[in-house]
Coordinates of C-alpha atoms in Angstrom, one line a residue:
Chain A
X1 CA 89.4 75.1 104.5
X2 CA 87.3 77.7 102.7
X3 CA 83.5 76.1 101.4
X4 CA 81.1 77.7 99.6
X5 CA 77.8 75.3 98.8
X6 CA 74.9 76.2 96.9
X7 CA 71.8 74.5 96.8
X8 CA 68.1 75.2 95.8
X9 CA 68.6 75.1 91.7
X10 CA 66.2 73.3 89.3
X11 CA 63.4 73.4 87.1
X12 CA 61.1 76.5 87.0
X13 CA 58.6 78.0 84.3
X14 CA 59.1 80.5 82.9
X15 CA 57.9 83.8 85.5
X16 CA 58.3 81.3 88.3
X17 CA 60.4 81.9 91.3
X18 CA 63.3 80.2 92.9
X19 CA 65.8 80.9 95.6
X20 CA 69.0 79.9 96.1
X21 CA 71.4 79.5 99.0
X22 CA 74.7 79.3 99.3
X23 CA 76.5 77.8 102.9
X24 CA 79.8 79.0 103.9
X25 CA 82.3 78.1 106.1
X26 CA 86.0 78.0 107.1
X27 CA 86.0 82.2 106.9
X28 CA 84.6 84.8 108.5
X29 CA 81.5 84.9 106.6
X30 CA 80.1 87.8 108.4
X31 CA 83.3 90.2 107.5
X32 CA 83.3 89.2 103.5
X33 CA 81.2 90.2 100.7
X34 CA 79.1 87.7 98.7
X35 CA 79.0 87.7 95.0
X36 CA 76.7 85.1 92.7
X37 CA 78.2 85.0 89.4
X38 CA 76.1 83.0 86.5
X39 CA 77.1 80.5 83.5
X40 CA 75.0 79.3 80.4
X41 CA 76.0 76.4 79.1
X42 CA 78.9 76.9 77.3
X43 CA 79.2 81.0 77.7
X44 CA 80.9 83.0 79.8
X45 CA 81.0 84.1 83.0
X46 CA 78.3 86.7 84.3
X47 CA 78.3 88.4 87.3
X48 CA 74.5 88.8 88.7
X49 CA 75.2 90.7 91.6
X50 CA 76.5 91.1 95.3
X51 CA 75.7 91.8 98.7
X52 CA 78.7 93.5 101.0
X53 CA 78.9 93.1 104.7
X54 CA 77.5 94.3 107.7
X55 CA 80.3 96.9 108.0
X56 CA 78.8 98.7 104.5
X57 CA 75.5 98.0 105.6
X58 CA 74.5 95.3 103.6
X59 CA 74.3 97.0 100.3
X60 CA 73.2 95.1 97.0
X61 CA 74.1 96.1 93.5
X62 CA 72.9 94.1 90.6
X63 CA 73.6 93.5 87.0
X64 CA 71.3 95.6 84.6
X65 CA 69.8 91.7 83.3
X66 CA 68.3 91.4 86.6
X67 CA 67.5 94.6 88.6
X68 CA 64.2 94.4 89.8
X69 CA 63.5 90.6 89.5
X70 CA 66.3 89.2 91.5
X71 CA 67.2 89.9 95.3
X72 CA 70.3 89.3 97.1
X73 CA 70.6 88.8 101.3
X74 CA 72.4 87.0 104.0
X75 CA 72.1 85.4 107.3
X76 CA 75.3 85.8 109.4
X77 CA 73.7 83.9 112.0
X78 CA 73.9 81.1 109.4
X79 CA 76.9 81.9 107.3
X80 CA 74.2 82.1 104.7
X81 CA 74.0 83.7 101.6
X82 CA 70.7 84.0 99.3
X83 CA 69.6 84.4 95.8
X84 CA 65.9 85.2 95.4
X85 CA 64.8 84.8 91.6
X86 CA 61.4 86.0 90.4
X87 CA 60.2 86.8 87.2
X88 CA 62.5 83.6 85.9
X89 CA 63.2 83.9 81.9
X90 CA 64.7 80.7 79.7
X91 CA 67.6 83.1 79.5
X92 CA 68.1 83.3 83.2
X93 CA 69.2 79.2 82.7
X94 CA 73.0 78.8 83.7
X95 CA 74.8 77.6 87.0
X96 CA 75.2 79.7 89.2
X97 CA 77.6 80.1 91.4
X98 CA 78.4 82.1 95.4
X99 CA 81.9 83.6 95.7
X100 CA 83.9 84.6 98.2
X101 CA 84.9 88.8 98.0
X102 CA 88.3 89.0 96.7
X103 CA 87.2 85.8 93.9
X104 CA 89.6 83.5 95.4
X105 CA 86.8 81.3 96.3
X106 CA 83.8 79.8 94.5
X107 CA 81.0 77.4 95.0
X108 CA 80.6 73.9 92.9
X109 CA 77.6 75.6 91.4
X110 CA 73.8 74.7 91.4
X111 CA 72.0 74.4 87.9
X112 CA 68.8 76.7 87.3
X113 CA 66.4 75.6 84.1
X114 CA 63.6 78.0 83.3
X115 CA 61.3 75.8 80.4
X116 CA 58.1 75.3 79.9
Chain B
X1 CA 78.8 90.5 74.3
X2 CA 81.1 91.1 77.5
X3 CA 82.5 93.7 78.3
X4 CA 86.0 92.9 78.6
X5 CA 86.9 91.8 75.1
X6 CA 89.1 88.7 74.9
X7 CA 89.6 86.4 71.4
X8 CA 87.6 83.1 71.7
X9 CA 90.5 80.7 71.5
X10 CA 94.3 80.2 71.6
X11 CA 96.6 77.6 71.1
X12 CA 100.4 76.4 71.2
X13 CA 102.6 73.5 71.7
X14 CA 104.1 72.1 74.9
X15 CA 106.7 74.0 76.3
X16 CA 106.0 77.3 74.1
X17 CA 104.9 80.7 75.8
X18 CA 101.5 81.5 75.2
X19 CA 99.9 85.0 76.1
X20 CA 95.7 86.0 76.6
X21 CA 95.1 89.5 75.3
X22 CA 92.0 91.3 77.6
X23 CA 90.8 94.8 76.9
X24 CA 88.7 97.2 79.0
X25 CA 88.1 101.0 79.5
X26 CA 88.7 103.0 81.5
X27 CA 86.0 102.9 83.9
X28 CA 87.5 98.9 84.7
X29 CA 91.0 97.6 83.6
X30 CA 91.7 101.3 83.4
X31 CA 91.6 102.2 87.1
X32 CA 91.1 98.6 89.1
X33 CA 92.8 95.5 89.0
X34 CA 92.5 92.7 86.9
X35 CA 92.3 89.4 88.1
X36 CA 92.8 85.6 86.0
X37 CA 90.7 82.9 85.9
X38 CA 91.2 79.1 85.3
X39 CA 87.7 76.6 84.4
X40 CA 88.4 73.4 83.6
X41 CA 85.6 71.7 82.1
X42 CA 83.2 71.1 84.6
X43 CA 84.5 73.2 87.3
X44 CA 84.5 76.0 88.8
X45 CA 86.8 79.3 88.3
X46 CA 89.7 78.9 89.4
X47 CA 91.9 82.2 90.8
X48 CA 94.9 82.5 88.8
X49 CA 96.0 85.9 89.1
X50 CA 95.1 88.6 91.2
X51 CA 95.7 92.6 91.9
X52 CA 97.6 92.8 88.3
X53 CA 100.3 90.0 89.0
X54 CA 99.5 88.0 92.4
X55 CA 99.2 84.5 92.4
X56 CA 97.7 83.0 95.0
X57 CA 99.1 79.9 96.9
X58 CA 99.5 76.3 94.6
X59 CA 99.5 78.6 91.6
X60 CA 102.9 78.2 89.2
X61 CA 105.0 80.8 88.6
X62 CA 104.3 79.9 85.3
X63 CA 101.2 82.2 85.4
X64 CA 102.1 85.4 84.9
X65 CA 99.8 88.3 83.8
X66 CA 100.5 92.6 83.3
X67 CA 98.8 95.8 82.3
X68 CA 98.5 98.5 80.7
X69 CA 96.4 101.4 80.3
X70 CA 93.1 99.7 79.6
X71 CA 94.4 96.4 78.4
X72 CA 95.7 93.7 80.4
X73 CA 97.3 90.0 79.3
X74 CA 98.2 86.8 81.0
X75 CA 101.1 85.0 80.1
X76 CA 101.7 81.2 80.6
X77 CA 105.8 80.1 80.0
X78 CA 106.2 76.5 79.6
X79 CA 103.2 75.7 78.2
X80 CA 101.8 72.0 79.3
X81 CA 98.8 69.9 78.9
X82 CA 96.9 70.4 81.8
X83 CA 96.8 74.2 81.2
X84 CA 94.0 73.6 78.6
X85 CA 91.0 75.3 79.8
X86 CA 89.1 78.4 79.5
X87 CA 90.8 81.8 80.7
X88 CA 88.9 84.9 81.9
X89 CA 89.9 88.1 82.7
X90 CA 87.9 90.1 85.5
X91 CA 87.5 93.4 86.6
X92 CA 85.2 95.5 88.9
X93 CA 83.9 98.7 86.9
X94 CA 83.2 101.6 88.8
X95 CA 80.4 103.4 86.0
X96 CA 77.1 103.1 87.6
X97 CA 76.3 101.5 91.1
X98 CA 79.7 99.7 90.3
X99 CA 79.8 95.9 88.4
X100 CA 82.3 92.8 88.1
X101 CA 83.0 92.6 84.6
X102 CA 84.5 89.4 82.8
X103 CA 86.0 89.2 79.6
X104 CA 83.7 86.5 77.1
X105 CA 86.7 83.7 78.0
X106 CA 89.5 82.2 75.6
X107 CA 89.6 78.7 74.9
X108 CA 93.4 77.6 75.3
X109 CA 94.3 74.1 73.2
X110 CA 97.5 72.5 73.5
X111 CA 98.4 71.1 70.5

């Protein structure tokens, strides 16, 4: 069975850090690309960015809303993907989720709050 | 504003067909696939419909979805309860470094 668990959310001022991981298993992690896809409370969904495998050399792209301020890796060794926030705004507040290239497989989610 | 443009809601009675309008450019729905997604209230997405008219396994044929040109609809036939939820449409777009788009979601009610 496919899992995808993040972990790592919470509260952060505002222009504070946070990373996020996300655990996978039951796949070939090291084969599939890694996407982190965001939701406000009661929005939509939006994509943040991805990171694709070993075989296209790790490449990142990243939603215009975070370039610069957030950065996407992976551990193979740990079937581990990561989410590296800086720069946190209050608008950067949703659940964000890890999921599986192809979108047939998502993460339960792990809730980031930037307040003051 | 997304953008894949959907309407915010929908609605129909049990047993009715009900269909989810989605519209793109050219640059997304235009030349790529469009996939479906199911969220429940407090869940996660759920795949409904993949590469134009896939459905992966434990999905109903109920689900149904096509396109055309730059727009792209899912259909649900035999409309029941449980399939209130939020529907998205998804598609990668290849302007720029490349993106995942979504549509902004429509809120289905069954009435």
């Amino acid at each position: 069975e496919v899992q995808l668990v993040e972990s790592g959310g919470g509260l952060v001022q505002p222009g504070g850090s946070l990373k996020l991981s996300c655990a996978a298993s039951g796949f070939t992690f090291s084969g599939s690309a890694i996407h982190w896809v965001r939701q406000a409370s009661g929005k939509g969904l939006d994509w943040v960015g991805h990171i694709t495998a070993k075989a296209n050399n790790y490449a990142t792209t990243y939603a215009g809303s975070v370039k610069g301020r957030f950065t996407i890796s992976r551990d193979d060794s740990k079937n581990t993907a990561f989410l590296q926030m800086s720069s946190l705004k209050t608008e950067d507040t949703a659940v964000y989720y890890c999921v599986r290239q192809g979108g047939g497989d998502w993460g339960q989610g792990t809730l980031v709050t930037v307040s003051s | 504003q997304s953008v894949l443009t959907q309407p915010p809601s929908a609605s129909g009675t049990p047993g009715q067909r009900v269909t989810i309008p989605c519209s793109g450019s050219s640059s997304n729905i235009g030349r790529n696939p469009v996939d479906w997604y199911q969220q429940l209230p407090g869940t996660a997405p759920r795949l409904l419909i993949y590469s134009h008219n896939q459905r992966p396994s434990g999905v109903p044929d109920r689900f149904s979805a096509s396109k055309s040109g730059t727009s792209a609809s899912l259909a649900i036939s035999g409309l029941q309860s449980e399939d209130e939820a939020d529907y998205y449409c998804a598609a990668w777009d290849d302007s720029l470094d490349g993106f995942w788009v979504f549509g902004g979601g429509t809120k289905l009610t069954v009435l």
